Amino acid sequence: MAVRDAASPLLLGLLCLLHTWGARAAVEVNMEDKVEVLLGDPAQITCMFKSDDFGGSGGMTIEWHYVKSSTDSQRIYSQDSLQSTVEKNTPYSDRITVNTTAREVVLTIRDVQLKDDEVAFNCFVKIIGEGSGEGGTKLKVFKTPEDPTIQGVEQGISVSDEVTKVASCEVKNGHPKPKITWYRDKMPLHNIPDVVKLDHSVTTQSSGLYSVNSDLNMKVEKKDKDAVFYCEVTFLVPGAEKMLETKRINITVFYPPTTVNLWVESPKGKIKEGDTVEFLCASDGNSESQFFIIENNEGPSLKMENVTRHNSGVFHCTVEDYENYVRLSTNTTVLVNYLDEVVIKPTGSVSVDWKKEFSATCNALSSLSTTTTWFKNGKEVEKGHHLNIKAVTYDTAGTYVCVVTVPEIQAMQANASLQLTVQGPPEIIEKQLNEKETNERELELTCHVRSYPTPNIIWGTTNGKIISSSNHMTGVGAKSVAKVQVNITSNTTVFCNASNEFGKDSVTYVIRFTKHTTTPATITTTISPTTITAANTTNNTSTSTNAAKTKSTGSYGVVIAVIIICILLLAILGSVLYFLYKKGKICNRSGKKDFTKEKSSKDKIVVEMKSDNTEEAILLGINGEKQLPNDQ
């Protein structure tokens, strides 16, 4: 009995040992639970196997199956030690390849499709004499959806409405199914009874892709007029989760007014007569049923042109919202500022005696404070309402402009003018004595006279002769122009006399005639030496030199040149006659003349002219002889 009891544990241990050896001899297959891939990309599924007793000498077979359901499995690939086979007429016949190593088999599926490929793939490994093993991997296919879109309702939504559609959001062609979340001002929205309702709908395309549409329904409040709405789409990709957002939108919310305001839109600042005034009326409500009335004129604006002080007063605006049974009113006060016409005393044109005192006043009524300035010829001459001139002169005569300005309003001013005329004796602007030089026989003289009344202007000479003149008025007074004949032998004195009932004035012009001069001209005349030789006669040489130097000015230069030429001709003629005279005397004395006899000496005749217009002729023999031998 004891032996039998001891044998039982030994038998049990042997059985356990034998079982352990069998487990170690079995084939172990390891595979991933799932493989994730984007639509259209290649997918790789790895089947790893091992066996402790497998040394590679025995036979091994490998098979790949795809499994649509627990009862639907189909082989797509098989391999043994002799060959490998891709099964025909399957969705993978032309899209798979298998690579096998000693411990690993890799199935590659090209161009992964959503409809056929999102299934489980099983790997079977059998080793002869060792056993077999099996593993499986689920293939997950992903498709990134298109960018989501959002669309708000076109019409406005009233706060008095119940829960109504506000906007819709849609995302298309994604896998797995995308998820839409609504946001208002960055805060997610969830279903709240009678406040927020989210309606989602999913559409499955024939390709297996999903399109999701979501409507946001709300009971809007006044604060929603400034709210920003958008939706967020979350979706899966291999190994991650991603997110896309739509653009931001606002919605139109209608709500009744609680306050109303009326103001002057233009002009900005103070209003003056002649302005165009525009009123605007607005409330804090936004309702299609509200309307405005400004001073019995319908509409939120009122324009008044060319306003006057009589338009000053209180203006009213009323807003009514008949759907919400609201009526509100407000008002504003408008003051139209004015500046009356300028009043100058004395008015018009004023005459004041020369050197007398003059004063004037200038005023204009206004609703605002003013400043007054006097101008003459565009220059400021006085500030204040009063213009005072202690002693008027012709310089102070003219037009005075009084300008009244309202400093608080730009371009608000008025003006009036006063013409001041100074009456008194004539005053000639030119100096008392005027000396002039001219080379003309006639000279034009001018005389300017300031005076009121208009003076009588007379031109005259020292001998009492009256000279005619032309007179006319200018901006500074009377202008008289006279043409005077100039005496060339003595100074000419002319008077300009001006007079009126208050007195007289005169100026003197002394005119001196100057001769016109030109640059002197110099004329030089040279007569070449002349040699006369007589045969068989003693020759006498005579030289006459006359240097002519003349200076002339003006028109006398030509006359002097002609006189010099005549004198030269007379000198030459005298020399010839003297020579002939001497020759005739010798012949008469001797009775005969030797024409074969010559003297080797050379005789010259030189004529010289002097500036004193005197003539000298000196004939001398070169050898100093004064008579011929037969004259001795």
XYZ file of C-alpha atoms in Angstrom:
632
model
C 0.000 0.000 0.000
C 2.790 2.329 0.820
C 4.635 1.454 -2.375
C 1.587 2.300 -4.444
C 1.222 5.628 -2.704
C 4.876 6.487 -3.357
C 4.645 5.578 -7.041
C 1.788 7.981 -7.719
C 3.849 11.189 -7.226
C 6.658 9.817 -9.381
C 4.254 9.101 -12.199
C 2.781 12.580 -11.931
C 6.225 14.197 -12.119
C 7.151 12.186 -15.181
C 4.005 13.239 -16.941
C 4.722 16.912 -16.155
C 8.258 16.609 -17.519
C 7.047 15.013 -20.692
C 4.459 17.855 -21.093
C 7.128 20.497 -20.619
C 9.313 18.985 -23.280
C 6.338 18.950 -25.639
C 5.593 22.667 -25.042
C 9.154 23.610 -25.720
C 9.056 21.713 -28.946
C 5.929 23.637 -30.219
C 6.225 26.617 -32.711
C 5.701 30.107 -31.160
C 4.272 32.883 -33.422
C 4.332 36.568 -32.409
C 2.448 39.375 -34.281
C 1.289 42.946 -33.571
C -2.317 43.383 -32.580
C -2.817 46.042 -35.253
C -1.003 47.859 -38.028
C -2.119 51.409 -38.926
C -1.615 52.911 -42.390
C -2.946 55.820 -44.442
C -5.191 55.127 -47.377
C -3.131 54.434 -50.507
C 0.115 53.785 -48.631
C 1.806 50.328 -48.458
C 1.251 48.207 -45.321
C 3.749 45.766 -43.820
C 2.574 42.969 -41.476
C 5.317 40.996 -39.725
C 4.989 37.414 -38.534
C 7.790 36.337 -36.162
C 8.126 32.678 -35.163
C 10.529 30.482 -33.170
C 11.021 26.874 -32.000
C 13.712 25.730 -29.561
C 14.358 22.440 -31.399
C 14.086 23.828 -34.935
C 17.503 23.807 -36.534
C 16.436 24.386 -40.054
C 16.851 20.779 -41.217
C 13.177 19.902 -41.107
C 10.425 21.032 -43.464
C 8.398 24.250 -42.839
C 5.222 25.630 -44.382
C 3.823 29.194 -44.117
C 0.355 30.461 -44.980
C -1.297 33.914 -44.936
C -5.066 34.338 -44.611
C -7.354 37.368 -44.474
C -10.348 37.134 -42.181
C -13.480 39.200 -42.711
C -15.372 37.532 -39.908
C -15.074 34.585 -37.583
C -16.563 32.347 -40.225
C -15.017 33.876 -43.330
C -11.293 33.207 -43.792
C -9.465 32.911 -47.118
C -5.888 31.991 -47.933
C -3.984 34.484 -50.036
C -0.427 33.062 -49.833
C 1.330 29.733 -49.116
C 4.970 28.632 -48.975
C 6.897 25.400 -48.322
C 10.451 24.261 -48.779
C 9.938 23.845 -52.499
C 7.809 26.790 -53.650
C 5.682 29.857 -52.753
C 2.273 30.609 -54.195
C 0.073 33.756 -54.329
C -3.521 32.706 -54.528
C -5.427 33.863 -57.567
C -8.812 35.562 -57.668
C -8.434 37.312 -54.348
C -8.399 41.073 -53.632
C -4.640 40.716 -53.029
C -3.526 38.615 -55.974
C -1.581 41.454 -57.572
C -0.889 43.623 -54.513
C 1.101 41.480 -52.082
C 4.673 40.309 -51.677
C 6.133 38.065 -48.937
C 9.703 38.078 -47.650
C 10.828 35.184 -45.443
C 13.891 34.835 -43.239
C 14.895 32.181 -40.694
C 12.682 33.598 -37.991
C 10.421 36.143 -39.724
C 7.865 36.445 -42.502
C 6.806 39.920 -43.758
C 3.615 40.439 -45.773
C 3.557 43.688 -47.794
C 0.279 45.019 -49.203
C 0.573 47.766 -51.816
C -1.950 50.615 -52.305
C -4.011 49.891 -49.250
C -7.750 50.247 -49.849
C -10.357 50.975 -47.244
C -13.151 48.710 -48.393
C -11.126 45.463 -48.766
C -8.092 45.901 -46.585
C -9.431 46.847 -43.181
C -9.555 43.194 -42.059
C -7.486 40.785 -39.963
C -4.495 38.999 -41.492
C -3.460 35.620 -39.932
C -0.083 33.963 -40.255
C 0.238 30.103 -39.979
C 3.652 28.501 -39.459
C 4.102 24.692 -39.397
C 7.382 22.877 -38.844
C 7.454 19.153 -39.526
C 8.161 17.228 -36.396
C 7.905 20.373 -34.263
C 4.337 21.463 -34.525
C 2.598 24.653 -35.717
C 1.787 28.155 -34.589
C -0.690 30.880 -35.554
C -0.966 34.639 -35.075
C -3.069 37.528 -36.384
C -2.904 41.328 -36.976
C -5.770 43.745 -37.554
C -5.056 46.248 -40.383
C -6.430 49.747 -39.655
C -6.775 52.185 -42.591
C -6.922 55.973 -42.038
C -7.957 58.898 -44.269
C -7.400 62.552 -43.307
C -10.666 64.471 -43.883
C -11.040 67.601 -45.947
C -10.910 71.002 -44.244
C -14.138 71.591 -42.340
C -16.558 74.366 -43.315
C -18.921 76.504 -41.256
C -21.948 78.481 -42.340
C -24.066 80.846 -40.244
C -27.711 81.465 -40.930
C -28.331 84.384 -43.276
C -31.179 85.989 -41.395
C -30.890 87.501 -37.957
C -32.104 85.755 -34.818
C -34.251 87.475 -32.235
C -33.696 87.047 -28.526
C -37.414 86.432 -28.264
C -37.165 83.299 -30.438
C -37.005 79.810 -28.948
C -34.079 77.461 -29.622
C -33.309 77.922 -33.307
C -30.577 77.014 -35.750
C -27.589 79.330 -35.549
C -24.948 77.704 -37.768
C -23.899 74.420 -39.346
C -20.512 72.715 -39.633
C -19.474 69.953 -42.034
C -16.411 67.770 -42.551
C -16.124 65.373 -45.493
C -14.287 62.183 -46.481
C -12.545 61.056 -43.347
C -11.842 57.666 -41.801
C -12.383 56.724 -39.084
C -15.387 58.932 -38.437
C -14.303 62.496 -37.471
C -15.719 64.204 -34.403
C -17.132 67.776 -34.386
C -17.077 70.050 -31.326
C -18.703 73.515 -31.238
C -17.096 76.560 -29.564
C -18.386 79.977 -28.545
C -15.601 82.408 -27.610
C -13.171 79.480 -27.180
C -15.547 77.679 -24.801
C -16.942 74.293 -25.928
C -20.698 73.983 -26.248
C -22.693 71.008 -25.024
C -26.331 70.084 -25.102
C -28.331 72.090 -22.554
C -32.104 71.661 -22.528
C -33.945 74.716 -23.907
C -30.626 76.528 -24.417
C -28.216 74.569 -26.652
C -28.973 71.652 -28.929
C -26.370 69.935 -31.114
C -27.603 67.797 -34.003
C -25.015 65.489 -35.619
C -25.507 63.388 -38.733
C -23.085 60.951 -40.389
C -23.017 59.963 -44.044
C -21.050 56.903 -45.203
C -19.780 57.128 -48.759
C -19.594 54.156 -51.097
C -15.825 54.294 -50.671
C -16.222 53.706 -46.953
C -15.321 57.301 -46.033
C -17.399 59.299 -43.581
C -18.884 62.795 -43.839
C -20.174 64.407 -40.659
C -22.578 67.341 -40.424
C -23.455 69.196 -37.214
C -26.067 71.906 -36.592
C -25.822 74.339 -33.693
C -29.195 75.361 -32.284
C -29.418 77.987 -29.535
C -31.676 80.381 -27.736
C -29.593 83.502 -28.360
C -29.022 86.335 -25.958
C -28.010 89.958 -26.508
C -24.400 89.157 -25.605
C -24.236 86.718 -28.526
C -24.108 89.685 -30.936
C -20.379 89.984 -30.215
C -19.666 86.265 -29.761
C -17.363 84.328 -32.076
C -18.462 80.842 -33.159
C -16.411 78.072 -34.752
C -16.173 74.286 -34.733
C -13.272 71.930 -34.158
C -12.827 68.599 -35.946
C -10.731 65.832 -34.361
C -9.668 62.753 -36.331
C -7.270 59.820 -36.074
C -4.145 59.204 -38.120
C -1.626 56.375 -37.709
C -0.321 56.641 -34.174
C -1.868 60.032 -33.358
C -4.926 62.248 -33.125
C -5.110 65.527 -35.039
C -7.375 68.554 -35.079
C -8.682 71.101 -37.616
C -10.627 74.316 -36.966
C -13.047 76.266 -39.115
C -12.990 80.010 -39.643
C -14.626 82.267 -37.043
C -18.081 83.692 -37.668
C -20.495 86.090 -36.005
C -24.245 85.916 -36.008
C -26.845 88.657 -36.258
C -28.883 89.004 -33.086
C -32.017 91.115 -32.879
C -32.804 92.626 -29.483
C -34.958 95.532 -28.275
C -33.461 98.910 -27.315
C -33.006 100.006 -23.734
C -31.495 103.467 -24.328
C -31.476 106.039 -27.157
C -29.059 108.905 -27.935
C -29.272 111.986 -30.162
C -26.202 114.041 -31.136
C -24.819 116.465 -33.730
C -22.616 114.487 -36.104
C -21.338 117.530 -38.006
C -19.944 120.054 -37.706
C -17.743 119.048 -34.832
C -17.476 121.711 -32.164
C -19.456 124.944 -32.103
C -22.054 125.732 -34.763
C -22.239 129.044 -36.627
C -24.782 130.602 -38.927
C -24.562 129.236 -42.464
C -23.397 125.768 -41.403
C -25.032 122.509 -42.474
C -25.952 120.579 -39.332
C -26.437 116.794 -39.358
C -28.182 115.004 -36.476
C -27.865 111.281 -35.772
C -30.087 109.221 -33.482
C -29.211 105.687 -32.350
C -30.261 103.175 -29.727
C -28.505 100.239 -28.111
C -31.065 97.894 -29.666
C -30.881 95.920 -32.890
C -34.285 95.139 -34.215
C -35.884 95.048 -37.616
C -39.028 96.513 -36.145
C -37.532 99.667 -34.599
C -37.759 103.084 -36.272
C -36.689 106.643 -35.399
C -38.361 110.056 -35.513
C -36.313 113.291 -35.266
C -38.423 116.436 -35.091
C -41.268 114.824 -37.077
C -38.831 113.441 -39.672
C -38.651 109.655 -39.926
C -35.225 108.093 -39.985
C -32.130 107.953 -37.786
C -30.604 111.120 -39.327
C -31.635 114.708 -40.048
C -29.742 117.305 -42.114
C -30.382 121.055 -41.840
C -28.657 123.385 -44.309
C -27.712 127.041 -43.869
C -28.841 127.239 -40.257
C -29.447 130.552 -38.508
C -29.670 131.668 -34.891
C -33.403 130.999 -35.089
C -32.684 127.259 -35.423
C -31.234 127.182 -31.933
C -33.244 125.104 -29.477
C -34.061 121.585 -28.252
C -34.239 118.714 -30.758
C -36.037 115.424 -29.945
C -35.612 111.837 -31.133
C -37.974 108.910 -30.466
C -37.324 105.214 -31.153
C -40.142 102.670 -31.287
C -39.939 98.858 -31.455
C -43.461 97.638 -32.124
C -42.592 93.930 -31.947
C -41.143 94.270 -28.466
C -43.523 97.066 -27.421
C -40.713 99.509 -26.623
C -40.811 103.324 -26.982
C -37.901 105.543 -25.905
C -37.188 109.282 -26.327
C -34.266 111.663 -25.877
C -33.273 115.227 -26.814
C -30.304 117.527 -27.290
C -29.864 121.307 -27.223
C -28.328 123.140 -30.175
C -26.943 126.696 -30.125
C -26.270 128.403 -33.448
C -23.669 131.137 -32.915
C -23.847 134.368 -34.881
C -21.753 137.382 -35.817
C -23.617 140.457 -37.038
C -22.416 142.844 -39.732
C -19.602 145.201 -38.792
C -20.624 148.796 -38.088
C -18.012 151.554 -38.595
C -18.544 155.129 -37.451
C -18.125 157.371 -39.343
C -19.231 155.398 -42.395
C -18.353 155.513 -46.055
C -15.798 158.082 -47.231
C -14.496 160.683 -44.772
C -12.504 163.857 -45.591
C -10.149 165.241 -42.945
C -7.996 168.384 -43.120
C -4.268 167.868 -43.368
C -2.538 167.571 -39.964
C -5.878 167.281 -38.152
C -6.819 164.438 -35.766
C -9.083 161.585 -36.891
C -10.825 158.772 -34.962
C -13.240 155.956 -35.871
C -14.975 153.069 -34.067
C -15.784 149.542 -35.211
C -18.203 147.041 -33.583
C -20.118 143.838 -34.378
C -22.567 141.954 -32.158
C -21.847 138.251 -31.581
C -22.967 135.355 -29.392
C -19.295 134.754 -28.557
C -16.379 137.010 -27.621
C -14.639 138.740 -30.504
C -11.384 140.482 -31.409
C -11.158 143.598 -33.604
C -8.243 144.568 -35.862
C -7.742 147.488 -38.302
C -5.829 146.946 -41.564
C -4.524 149.263 -44.274
C -3.075 147.877 -47.491
C -3.106 144.405 -45.925
C -1.001 145.436 -42.929
C -2.213 145.665 -39.359
C -2.342 149.247 -38.110
C -4.447 149.045 -34.928
C -5.975 146.533 -32.510
C -9.256 147.192 -30.767
C -12.521 148.876 -31.596
C -11.031 152.392 -31.921
C -8.825 153.815 -34.685
C -6.996 157.034 -33.708
C -4.690 159.140 -35.913
C -3.224 162.223 -34.198
C -2.256 164.146 -37.341
C -3.393 162.890 -40.717
C -1.106 163.184 -43.708
C -1.267 162.068 -47.264
C 0.507 158.863 -46.138
C -2.334 158.034 -43.752
C -4.999 158.534 -46.423
C -6.521 155.414 -47.968
C -8.853 152.510 -47.233
C -9.054 151.123 -43.698
C -10.580 147.666 -43.184
C -11.969 146.652 -39.789
C -12.014 142.854 -39.247
C -14.006 141.336 -36.363
C -13.089 137.697 -35.601
C -14.544 135.016 -33.311
C -11.477 133.102 -32.031
C -13.485 130.081 -30.836
C -14.776 129.242 -34.324
C -12.434 128.996 -37.276
C -13.259 131.229 -40.275
C -16.000 133.071 -38.401
C -15.331 136.745 -39.119
C -16.848 139.871 -40.664
C -15.385 143.111 -41.980
C -16.220 146.593 -43.207
C -14.135 149.399 -44.711
C -13.678 153.142 -44.365
C -12.205 155.479 -47.008
C -10.122 158.263 -45.443
C -9.401 161.263 -47.677
C -6.955 163.970 -46.537
C -7.595 167.462 -47.943
C -4.814 169.999 -47.876
C -2.149 171.845 -49.872
C -0.315 170.080 -52.686
C 2.749 168.056 -51.826
C 5.127 167.241 -54.665
C 6.900 163.936 -54.134
C 10.027 164.893 -56.104
C 12.748 166.868 -54.280
C 12.850 170.672 -54.472
C 15.839 170.915 -56.846
C 16.523 168.324 -59.528
C 19.607 168.550 -61.754
C 19.734 166.544 -64.965
C 22.189 166.130 -67.846
C 21.259 165.111 -71.381
C 22.636 165.096 -74.916
C 19.125 165.135 -76.381
C 17.375 168.271 -77.616
C 14.099 167.220 -75.925
C 13.618 165.793 -72.427
C 10.532 164.341 -70.694
C 10.008 165.433 -67.083
C 7.578 163.990 -64.497
C 5.973 165.573 -61.466
C 3.924 163.590 -58.850
C 1.605 165.586 -56.623
C -0.400 164.412 -53.626
C -3.330 166.666 -52.821
C -7.042 166.889 -52.263
C -8.869 168.501 -53.912
C -7.102 167.711 -57.185
C -4.359 170.308 -57.753
C -3.796 172.540 -60.759
C -0.357 171.694 -62.226
C 1.490 174.159 -64.478
C 4.944 173.826 -66.059
C 6.956 176.958 -66.832
C 10.426 178.344 -67.564
C 12.455 181.240 -66.144
C 11.332 183.542 -68.946
C 7.672 182.912 -68.103
C 6.933 180.479 -70.927
C 4.192 177.913 -70.151
C 4.972 174.314 -71.159
C 2.123 172.010 -72.123
C 1.733 168.794 -70.101
C -0.467 165.705 -69.736
C -2.018 165.039 -66.329
C -3.794 161.990 -64.877
C -4.529 160.446 -61.482
C -2.644 157.444 -60.037
C -2.828 155.470 -56.824
C -0.602 157.962 -55.028
C -2.001 161.186 -56.502
C -1.738 163.273 -59.662
C 0.947 162.634 -62.260
C 2.017 165.330 -64.715
C 4.346 164.754 -67.668
C 5.916 167.593 -69.724
C 8.260 167.586 -72.724
C 10.933 170.319 -72.474
C 13.128 171.725 -75.277
C 16.770 171.751 -74.102
C 19.038 174.764 -74.770
C 22.455 173.601 -76.024
C 24.308 176.803 -75.169
C 23.170 177.310 -71.601
C 21.342 175.537 -68.788
C 17.574 175.141 -69.065
C 15.529 175.796 -65.922
C 11.964 174.464 -65.663
C 9.430 174.726 -62.815
C 6.583 172.351 -61.853
C 3.959 174.343 -59.929
C 0.990 172.709 -58.145
C -1.766 174.595 -56.339
C -5.243 174.222 -54.919
C -7.461 176.132 -52.535
C -5.317 175.093 -49.548
C -1.919 176.145 -50.875
C 0.776 175.442 -53.414
C 4.111 173.670 -53.945
C 6.772 173.672 -56.639
C 9.987 171.965 -57.698
C 12.801 173.089 -60.006
C 14.546 171.148 -62.764
C 17.942 172.392 -64.040
C 18.954 170.727 -67.310
C 22.494 170.891 -68.709
C 23.197 169.936 -72.315
C 26.318 167.795 -72.899
C 27.953 167.333 -76.341
C 28.205 163.903 -77.791
C 31.895 162.787 -78.038
C 33.586 160.005 -80.031
C 37.003 158.325 -79.903
C 39.763 160.416 -81.686
C 41.095 159.063 -85.038
C 44.794 159.344 -86.156
C 45.740 159.575 -89.875
C 49.365 159.176 -91.048
C 50.462 159.809 -94.656
C 53.942 158.836 -96.008
C 55.364 159.910 -99.372
C 58.075 157.628 -100.741
C 61.430 159.254 -101.684
C 61.748 160.288 -105.344
C 65.128 160.449 -107.225
C 65.592 162.733 -110.269
C 68.830 162.392 -112.420
C 69.938 164.796 -115.245
C 72.717 163.883 -117.760
C 75.804 166.135 -118.115
C 74.630 168.203 -115.189
C 75.778 168.601 -111.638
C 72.995 167.135 -109.549
C 71.814 168.832 -106.382
C 70.024 166.808 -103.761
C 67.368 168.422 -101.696
C 65.432 166.809 -98.904
C 62.191 167.997 -97.450
C 60.543 166.201 -94.602
C 57.191 167.144 -93.210
C 55.820 164.989 -90.396
C 52.086 165.297 -90.156
C 50.491 164.642 -86.797
C 46.896 165.573 -86.317
C 44.401 165.141 -83.558
C 40.766 165.669 -84.172
C 37.510 164.901 -82.481
C 34.035 164.443 -83.778
C 33.227 165.337 -87.396
C 36.319 167.680 -87.884
C 38.654 164.694 -88.386
C 37.655 164.228 -92.038
C 38.147 167.934 -92.868
C 41.627 167.965 -91.320
C 42.621 164.836 -93.310
C 41.552 166.503 -96.593
C 43.555 169.674 -95.773
C 46.700 167.619 -95.040
C 46.430 165.780 -98.356
C 46.096 169.106 -100.235
C 49.187 170.524 -98.498
C 51.209 167.427 -99.452
C 50.192 167.771 -103.079
C 51.186 171.468 -103.064
C 54.596 170.601 -101.565
C 55.296 168.045 -104.283
C 54.216 170.489 -106.959
C 56.473 173.222 -105.512
C 59.486 170.885 -105.500
C 58.982 169.980 -109.142
C 58.592 173.639 -110.161
C 61.728 174.618 -108.254
C 63.700 171.851 -109.937
C 62.516 172.983 -113.367
C 63.324 176.579 -112.485
C 66.899 175.750 -111.523
C 67.413 173.710 -114.653
C 66.178 176.489 -116.933
C 68.488 179.068 -115.310
C 71.680 177.025 -116.029
C 70.763 176.577 -119.637
C 70.238 180.314 -120.135
C 73.587 181.215 -118.569
C 75.933 178.929 -120.526
C 74.117 178.914 -123.742
C 74.642 175.218 -124.055
C 74.216 172.223 -121.927
C 76.268 169.015 -121.612
C 73.787 166.187 -121.394
C 76.483 163.529 -121.476
C 77.985 164.497 -118.177
C 76.729 162.710 -115.081
C 77.545 162.870 -111.463
C 77.718 159.729 -109.398
C 75.979 161.315 -106.487
C 72.368 160.366 -105.707
C 69.862 163.102 -105.036
C 66.687 162.655 -102.988
C 63.673 164.816 -102.392
C 61.940 164.363 -99.072
C 58.715 166.163 -98.155
C 57.816 166.542 -94.461
C 54.569 167.897 -93.061
C 54.266 169.461 -89.669
C 51.257 169.732 -87.426
C 51.189 173.543 -87.453
C 50.201 173.442 -91.162
C 53.356 175.429 -92.219
C 55.410 174.481 -95.225
C 59.205 174.501 -95.602
C 61.156 173.328 -98.637
C 64.887 172.977 -98.323
C 66.814 171.819 -101.374
C 70.484 171.044 -100.712
C 73.137 169.321 -102.729
C 74.533 166.230 -101.163
C 78.089 167.559 -101.635
C 77.247 170.920 -100.124
C 77.405 172.854 -103.490
C 75.040 175.753 -103.870
C 75.919 176.816 -107.474
C 77.029 175.181 -110.649
C 80.683 175.927 -111.804
C 79.614 178.213 -114.596
C 77.682 180.357 -112.080
C 80.871 181.330 -110.264
